[in-house]
Amino acid sequence: MLALGSILGGVITSKCIVPVHSTHDDDQWLRIARVFHVLQESVGRLQSWYENNMEALYDPSHPIPHPRFFPSINMFPEEICPRKIVVKFVTTYGVDAHKTLADASFAPKLHYFGPIGTDENAVLLGNLKMVVMDYIEGLTLSDALKQHKVPPSFVTHLRQAIAQLHGAGLVFGDLRAPNIMVTPNDKVTVRLIDFDWAGKDGEVVYPVSISSQIDWPTGVEGLMPIERRHDLSNLARIVADVERDTAMEVCM
């Protein structure tokens, strides 16, 4: 039997933030073995570093950003400091799809996509890239359905978002309720938020280890092309779920 595991890291702010990387990600299979090896080799060195460098930790008054702040503590000094943002780390990302929908107000504004470190001495972390986008106030479609808070304009806006994407020659791929934000207080009530699989129609493919626990449309398999018809099939399912929820609410 194959044992699966995860390596989790946390950021301590006012609360503990733990990004989760599933073993179903394409690169995880080999990375996990490498991570265990690095952990074994580095624990002693890290302890020694802290014992000898406690006085050299970051001083907020120092003009040079400390390397613990990636890409740097002042990467986005004025534009987004007053607002909430989301930072995620990815090995693949449909940046063109994100920009296309963001320009049409169907996705959060994208502030940055690129290497984690931006200076000439930055440490490269394989194919890992950083994404910085606006934080969206609202509910995921999953939660909105549970709470019966899907606005009447939602279906129209979702259809418009997918039409906008397909019209640009792009596909989304993972069009499911957890990846759709409902924003009932905004003029546009839909925001798509997960573009890890998105990309150019005819070029992007599904991950090799795509989950078998999800009821995917016909033709969806690992390493197979992501097609528009898959997006449309997922869209039809979502519309049916929303209409069913609306009908139940009327009956209540």
Short mmCIF file of C-alpha atoms in Angstrom, two decimals:
data_model
loop_
_atom_site.label_atom_id
_atom_site.label_comp_id
_atom_site.label_asym_id
_atom_site.label_seq_id
_atom_site.Cartn_x
_atom_site.Cartn_y
_atom_site.Cartn_z
CA MET A 1 0.00 0.00 0.00
CA LEU A 2 1.30 3.47 -0.90
CA ALA A 3 1.41 5.84 2.05
CA LEU A 4 0.61 9.49 1.37
CA GLY A 5 1.74 12.40 3.49
CA SER A 6 2.02 16.17 3.57
CA ILE A 7 4.58 18.67 4.77
CA LEU A 8 2.98 21.77 6.25
CA GLY A 9 4.54 25.09 7.13
CA GLY A 10 2.91 27.87 9.09
CA VAL A 11 3.13 31.65 9.25
CA ILE A 12 2.44 33.12 12.68
CA THR A 13 0.71 36.51 12.51
CA SER A 14 -2.31 37.31 14.67
CA LYS A 15 -3.24 33.70 13.96
CA CYS A 16 -1.55 30.65 12.50
CA ILE A 17 -1.81 30.48 8.69
CA VAL A 18 -1.07 27.03 7.29
CA PRO A 19 -1.08 26.60 3.50
CA VAL A 20 -1.90 23.02 2.54
CA HIS A 21 -0.18 21.28 -0.37
CA SER A 22 -1.92 18.05 -1.30
CA THR A 23 0.03 15.00 -2.36
CA HIS A 24 -2.18 15.01 -5.44
CA ASP A 25 -0.16 17.92 -6.86
CA ASP A 26 1.97 16.76 -9.76
CA ASP A 27 5.32 17.71 -8.26
CA GLN A 28 4.60 16.53 -4.73
CA TRP A 29 5.55 12.89 -5.20
CA LEU A 30 9.24 13.60 -5.71
CA ARG A 31 9.29 16.75 -3.59
CA ILE A 32 8.19 14.94 -0.44
CA ALA A 33 11.23 12.66 -0.55
CA ARG A 34 13.49 15.65 -1.12
CA VAL A 35 11.86 17.57 1.72
CA PHE A 36 12.42 14.77 4.21
CA HIS A 37 16.06 14.58 3.17
CA VAL A 38 16.55 18.33 3.51
CA LEU A 39 14.80 18.38 6.88
CA GLN A 40 17.08 15.66 8.17
CA GLU A 41 20.19 17.51 6.99
CA SER A 42 19.17 21.01 8.01
CA VAL A 43 17.73 20.78 11.54
CA GLY A 44 21.16 20.80 13.14
CA ARG A 45 22.39 23.65 10.97
CA LEU A 46 19.29 25.71 11.70
CA GLN A 47 19.68 25.25 15.44
CA SER A 48 23.33 26.30 15.21
CA TRP A 49 22.39 29.38 13.17
CA TYR A 50 19.88 30.56 15.75
CA GLU A 51 22.36 30.00 18.57
CA ASN A 52 24.94 32.22 16.86
CA ASN A 53 22.82 34.83 15.07
CA MET A 54 20.04 35.88 17.43
CA GLU A 55 21.37 39.44 17.46
CA ALA A 56 21.27 39.64 13.67
CA LEU A 57 17.52 39.13 13.27
CA TYR A 58 15.47 41.70 11.41
CA ASP A 59 15.50 45.26 12.72
CA PRO A 60 12.44 47.23 11.45
CA SER A 61 14.49 50.44 11.47
CA HIS A 62 17.06 48.98 9.07
CA PRO A 63 16.63 50.34 5.52
CA ILE A 64 17.38 47.01 3.80
CA PRO A 65 14.50 44.48 3.86
CA HIS A 66 15.30 41.22 5.58
CA PRO A 67 15.21 38.18 3.22
CA ARG A 68 12.46 36.56 5.31
CA PHE A 69 10.03 38.94 3.60
CA PHE A 70 9.44 37.61 0.08
CA PRO A 71 9.73 39.07 -2.44
CA SER A 72 10.46 41.92 -0.01
CA ILE A 73 8.70 43.73 2.82
CA ASN A 74 8.15 46.78 0.60
CA MET A 75 7.28 45.01 -2.65
CA PHE A 76 3.81 46.63 -2.70
CA PRO A 77 4.29 49.73 -0.51
CA GLU A 78 1.38 51.99 -1.45
CA GLU A 79 -0.95 50.22 -3.80
CA ILE A 80 -2.26 47.42 -1.61
CA CYS A 81 -0.99 47.90 1.94
CA PRO A 82 -4.33 49.39 3.13
CA ARG A 83 -6.30 46.40 1.81
CA LYS A 84 -6.40 42.67 2.38
CA ILE A 85 -4.52 40.47 -0.06
CA VAL A 86 -4.14 36.77 -0.75
CA VAL A 87 -0.71 35.23 -1.34
CA LYS A 88 -0.41 31.71 -2.74
CA PHE A 89 2.47 29.61 -4.02
CA VAL A 90 2.06 27.52 -7.17
CA THR A 91 4.00 25.49 -9.71
CA THR A 92 1.53 26.16 -12.52
CA TYR A 93 -0.84 29.10 -12.96
CA GLY A 94 -3.12 30.46 -15.66
CA VAL A 95 -1.98 34.05 -15.36
CA ASP A 96 -3.53 35.04 -18.73
CA ALA A 97 -6.88 33.60 -17.68
CA HIS A 98 -6.71 35.40 -14.35
CA LYS A 99 -5.89 38.74 -16.00
CA THR A 100 -8.61 38.28 -18.62
CA LEU A 101 -11.33 37.74 -16.01
CA ALA A 102 -9.91 40.34 -13.61
CA ASP A 103 -10.10 42.96 -16.37
CA ALA A 104 -13.80 42.09 -16.73
CA SER A 105 -14.35 42.15 -12.91
CA PHE A 106 -14.89 38.38 -12.78
CA ALA A 107 -11.73 37.66 -10.75
CA PRO A 108 -9.70 39.41 -8.03
CA LYS A 109 -7.18 41.99 -9.20
CA LEU A 110 -3.82 40.29 -9.81
CA HIS A 111 -0.93 42.28 -8.32
CA TYR A 112 1.99 39.94 -8.85
CA PHE A 113 2.94 36.66 -10.46
CA GLY A 114 6.53 35.55 -10.63
CA PRO A 115 9.55 34.31 -8.69
CA ILE A 116 9.35 34.30 -4.90
CA GLY A 117 12.61 36.26 -4.70
CA THR A 118 13.17 39.27 -6.97
CA ASP A 119 16.75 40.35 -6.32
CA GLU A 120 19.86 38.92 -7.98
CA ASN A 121 20.77 36.88 -4.89
CA ALA A 122 17.30 35.37 -4.48
CA VAL A 123 17.09 31.67 -3.70
CA LEU A 124 15.35 29.75 -6.49
CA LEU A 125 12.77 27.22 -5.32
CA GLY A 126 12.42 25.06 -8.40
CA ASN A 127 9.25 25.86 -10.34
CA LEU A 128 7.54 27.47 -7.36
CA LYS A 129 6.05 30.89 -8.11
CA MET A 130 4.18 33.42 -6.00
CA VAL A 131 0.75 34.89 -6.75
CA VAL A 132 -0.53 38.05 -5.04
CA MET A 133 -4.14 39.10 -5.55
CA ASP A 134 -6.90 41.06 -3.84
CA TYR A 135 -8.83 39.39 -1.05
CA ILE A 136 -12.48 38.99 -1.97
CA GLU A 137 -15.15 39.62 0.64
CA GLY A 138 -17.95 37.13 0.21
CA LEU A 139 -18.74 33.43 0.35
CA THR A 140 -17.62 30.50 -1.70
CA LEU A 141 -20.48 29.12 -3.77
CA SER A 142 -20.41 26.02 -1.55
CA ASP A 143 -21.15 28.13 1.54
CA ALA A 144 -23.58 30.41 -0.27
CA LEU A 145 -25.66 27.39 -1.31
CA LYS A 146 -25.69 26.05 2.24
CA GLN A 147 -26.80 29.43 3.58
CA HIS A 148 -29.23 30.09 0.71
CA LYS A 149 -27.43 33.34 -0.14
CA VAL A 150 -26.96 33.03 -3.90
CA PRO A 151 -28.18 36.29 -5.51
CA PRO A 152 -30.55 36.19 -8.53
CA SER A 153 -27.91 37.61 -10.88
CA PHE A 154 -25.32 34.94 -10.03
CA VAL A 155 -26.08 32.52 -12.88
CA THR A 156 -26.08 35.28 -15.49
CA HIS A 157 -22.74 36.62 -14.27
CA LEU A 158 -21.17 33.16 -14.10
CA ARG A 159 -22.22 32.42 -17.67
CA GLN A 160 -20.78 35.77 -18.75
CA ALA A 161 -17.48 34.99 -17.01
CA ILE A 162 -17.07 31.63 -18.76
CA ALA A 163 -18.09 33.16 -22.10
CA GLN A 164 -15.47 35.89 -21.58
CA LEU A 165 -12.80 33.26 -20.86
CA HIS A 166 -13.69 31.04 -23.81
CA GLY A 167 -13.93 34.04 -26.10
CA ALA A 168 -10.29 34.77 -25.32
CA GLY A 169 -9.29 31.22 -26.31
CA LEU A 170 -8.83 30.14 -22.68
CA VAL A 171 -10.25 27.40 -20.45
CA PHE A 172 -10.67 27.19 -16.68
CA GLY A 173 -10.59 23.47 -15.92
CA ASP A 174 -11.47 23.30 -12.23
CA LEU A 175 -14.85 25.02 -12.34
CA ARG A 176 -16.39 23.87 -9.06
CA ALA A 177 -18.25 25.54 -6.20
CA PRO A 178 -15.18 25.91 -3.89
CA ASN A 179 -13.39 27.91 -6.62
CA ILE A 180 -16.19 30.44 -7.13
CA MET A 181 -16.79 33.39 -4.83
CA VAL A 182 -20.25 34.86 -4.43
CA THR A 183 -20.18 38.63 -3.84
CA PRO A 184 -23.81 39.67 -3.30
CA ASN A 185 -22.91 43.23 -2.28
CA ASP A 186 -21.09 43.98 -5.54
CA LYS A 187 -22.48 44.88 -8.95
CA VAL A 188 -20.79 41.75 -10.31
CA THR A 189 -21.75 38.85 -8.04
CA VAL A 190 -19.19 36.27 -9.26
CA ARG A 191 -15.42 36.02 -8.80
CA LEU A 192 -13.40 32.99 -9.95
CA ILE A 193 -10.42 32.47 -7.65
CA ASP A 194 -8.43 29.36 -8.58
CA PHE A 195 -6.51 29.51 -11.87
CA ASP A 196 -3.96 26.76 -11.22
CA TRP A 197 -5.27 24.66 -14.13
CA ALA A 198 -6.44 27.47 -16.40
CA GLY A 199 -4.70 28.29 -19.65
CA LYS A 200 -4.86 28.31 -23.42
CA ASP A 201 -7.45 26.07 -25.00
CA GLY A 202 -5.72 23.13 -26.67
CA GLU A 203 -2.51 23.46 -24.65
CA VAL A 204 -3.21 22.98 -20.93
CA VAL A 205 -3.85 19.50 -19.53
CA TYR A 206 -5.23 18.07 -16.30
CA PRO A 207 -2.80 17.06 -13.52
CA VAL A 208 -1.57 13.50 -13.67
CA SER A 209 -2.93 12.76 -10.19
CA ILE A 210 -6.39 14.30 -10.61
CA SER A 211 -8.71 13.31 -7.75
CA SER A 212 -10.86 10.26 -8.35
CA GLN A 213 -13.23 11.35 -5.56
CA ILE A 214 -14.78 14.10 -7.70
CA ASP A 215 -17.48 13.42 -10.28
CA TRP A 216 -15.74 14.99 -13.28
CA PRO A 217 -17.36 15.47 -16.70
CA THR A 218 -16.90 12.74 -19.31
CA GLY A 219 -13.42 12.85 -20.82
CA VAL A 220 -11.65 14.39 -17.81
CA GLU A 221 -8.55 12.33 -17.02
CA GLY A 222 -5.04 12.96 -15.83
CA LEU A 223 -2.80 14.50 -18.52
CA MET A 224 -5.71 14.81 -20.94
CA PRO A 225 -6.47 18.20 -22.53
CA ILE A 226 -8.74 20.62 -20.68
CA GLU A 227 -11.57 21.39 -23.06
CA ARG A 228 -14.27 24.03 -23.27
CA ARG A 229 -16.93 21.35 -23.16
CA HIS A 230 -15.67 20.33 -19.72
CA ASP A 231 -16.11 23.91 -18.48
CA LEU A 232 -19.59 24.01 -19.99
CA SER A 233 -20.50 20.68 -18.38
CA ASN A 234 -19.33 21.93 -14.99
CA LEU A 235 -21.20 25.19 -15.59
CA ALA A 236 -24.42 23.28 -16.30
CA ARG A 237 -24.05 21.33 -13.05
CA ILE A 238 -23.51 24.51 -11.07
CA VAL A 239 -26.50 26.20 -12.66
CA ALA A 240 -28.65 23.16 -11.84
CA ASP A 241 -27.49 23.25 -8.21
CA VAL A 242 -28.26 26.95 -7.90
CA GLU A 243 -31.68 26.60 -9.50
CA ARG A 244 -32.46 23.65 -7.23
CA ASP A 245 -31.46 25.70 -4.19
CA THR A 246 -33.59 28.63 -5.40
CA ALA A 247 -36.60 26.37 -5.87
CA MET A 248 -36.17 24.92 -2.35
CA GLU A 249 -35.96 28.44 -0.91
CA VAL A 250 -39.21 29.43 -2.66
CA CYS A 251 -40.95 26.34 -1.27
CA MET A 252 -39.79 27.18 2.24
#
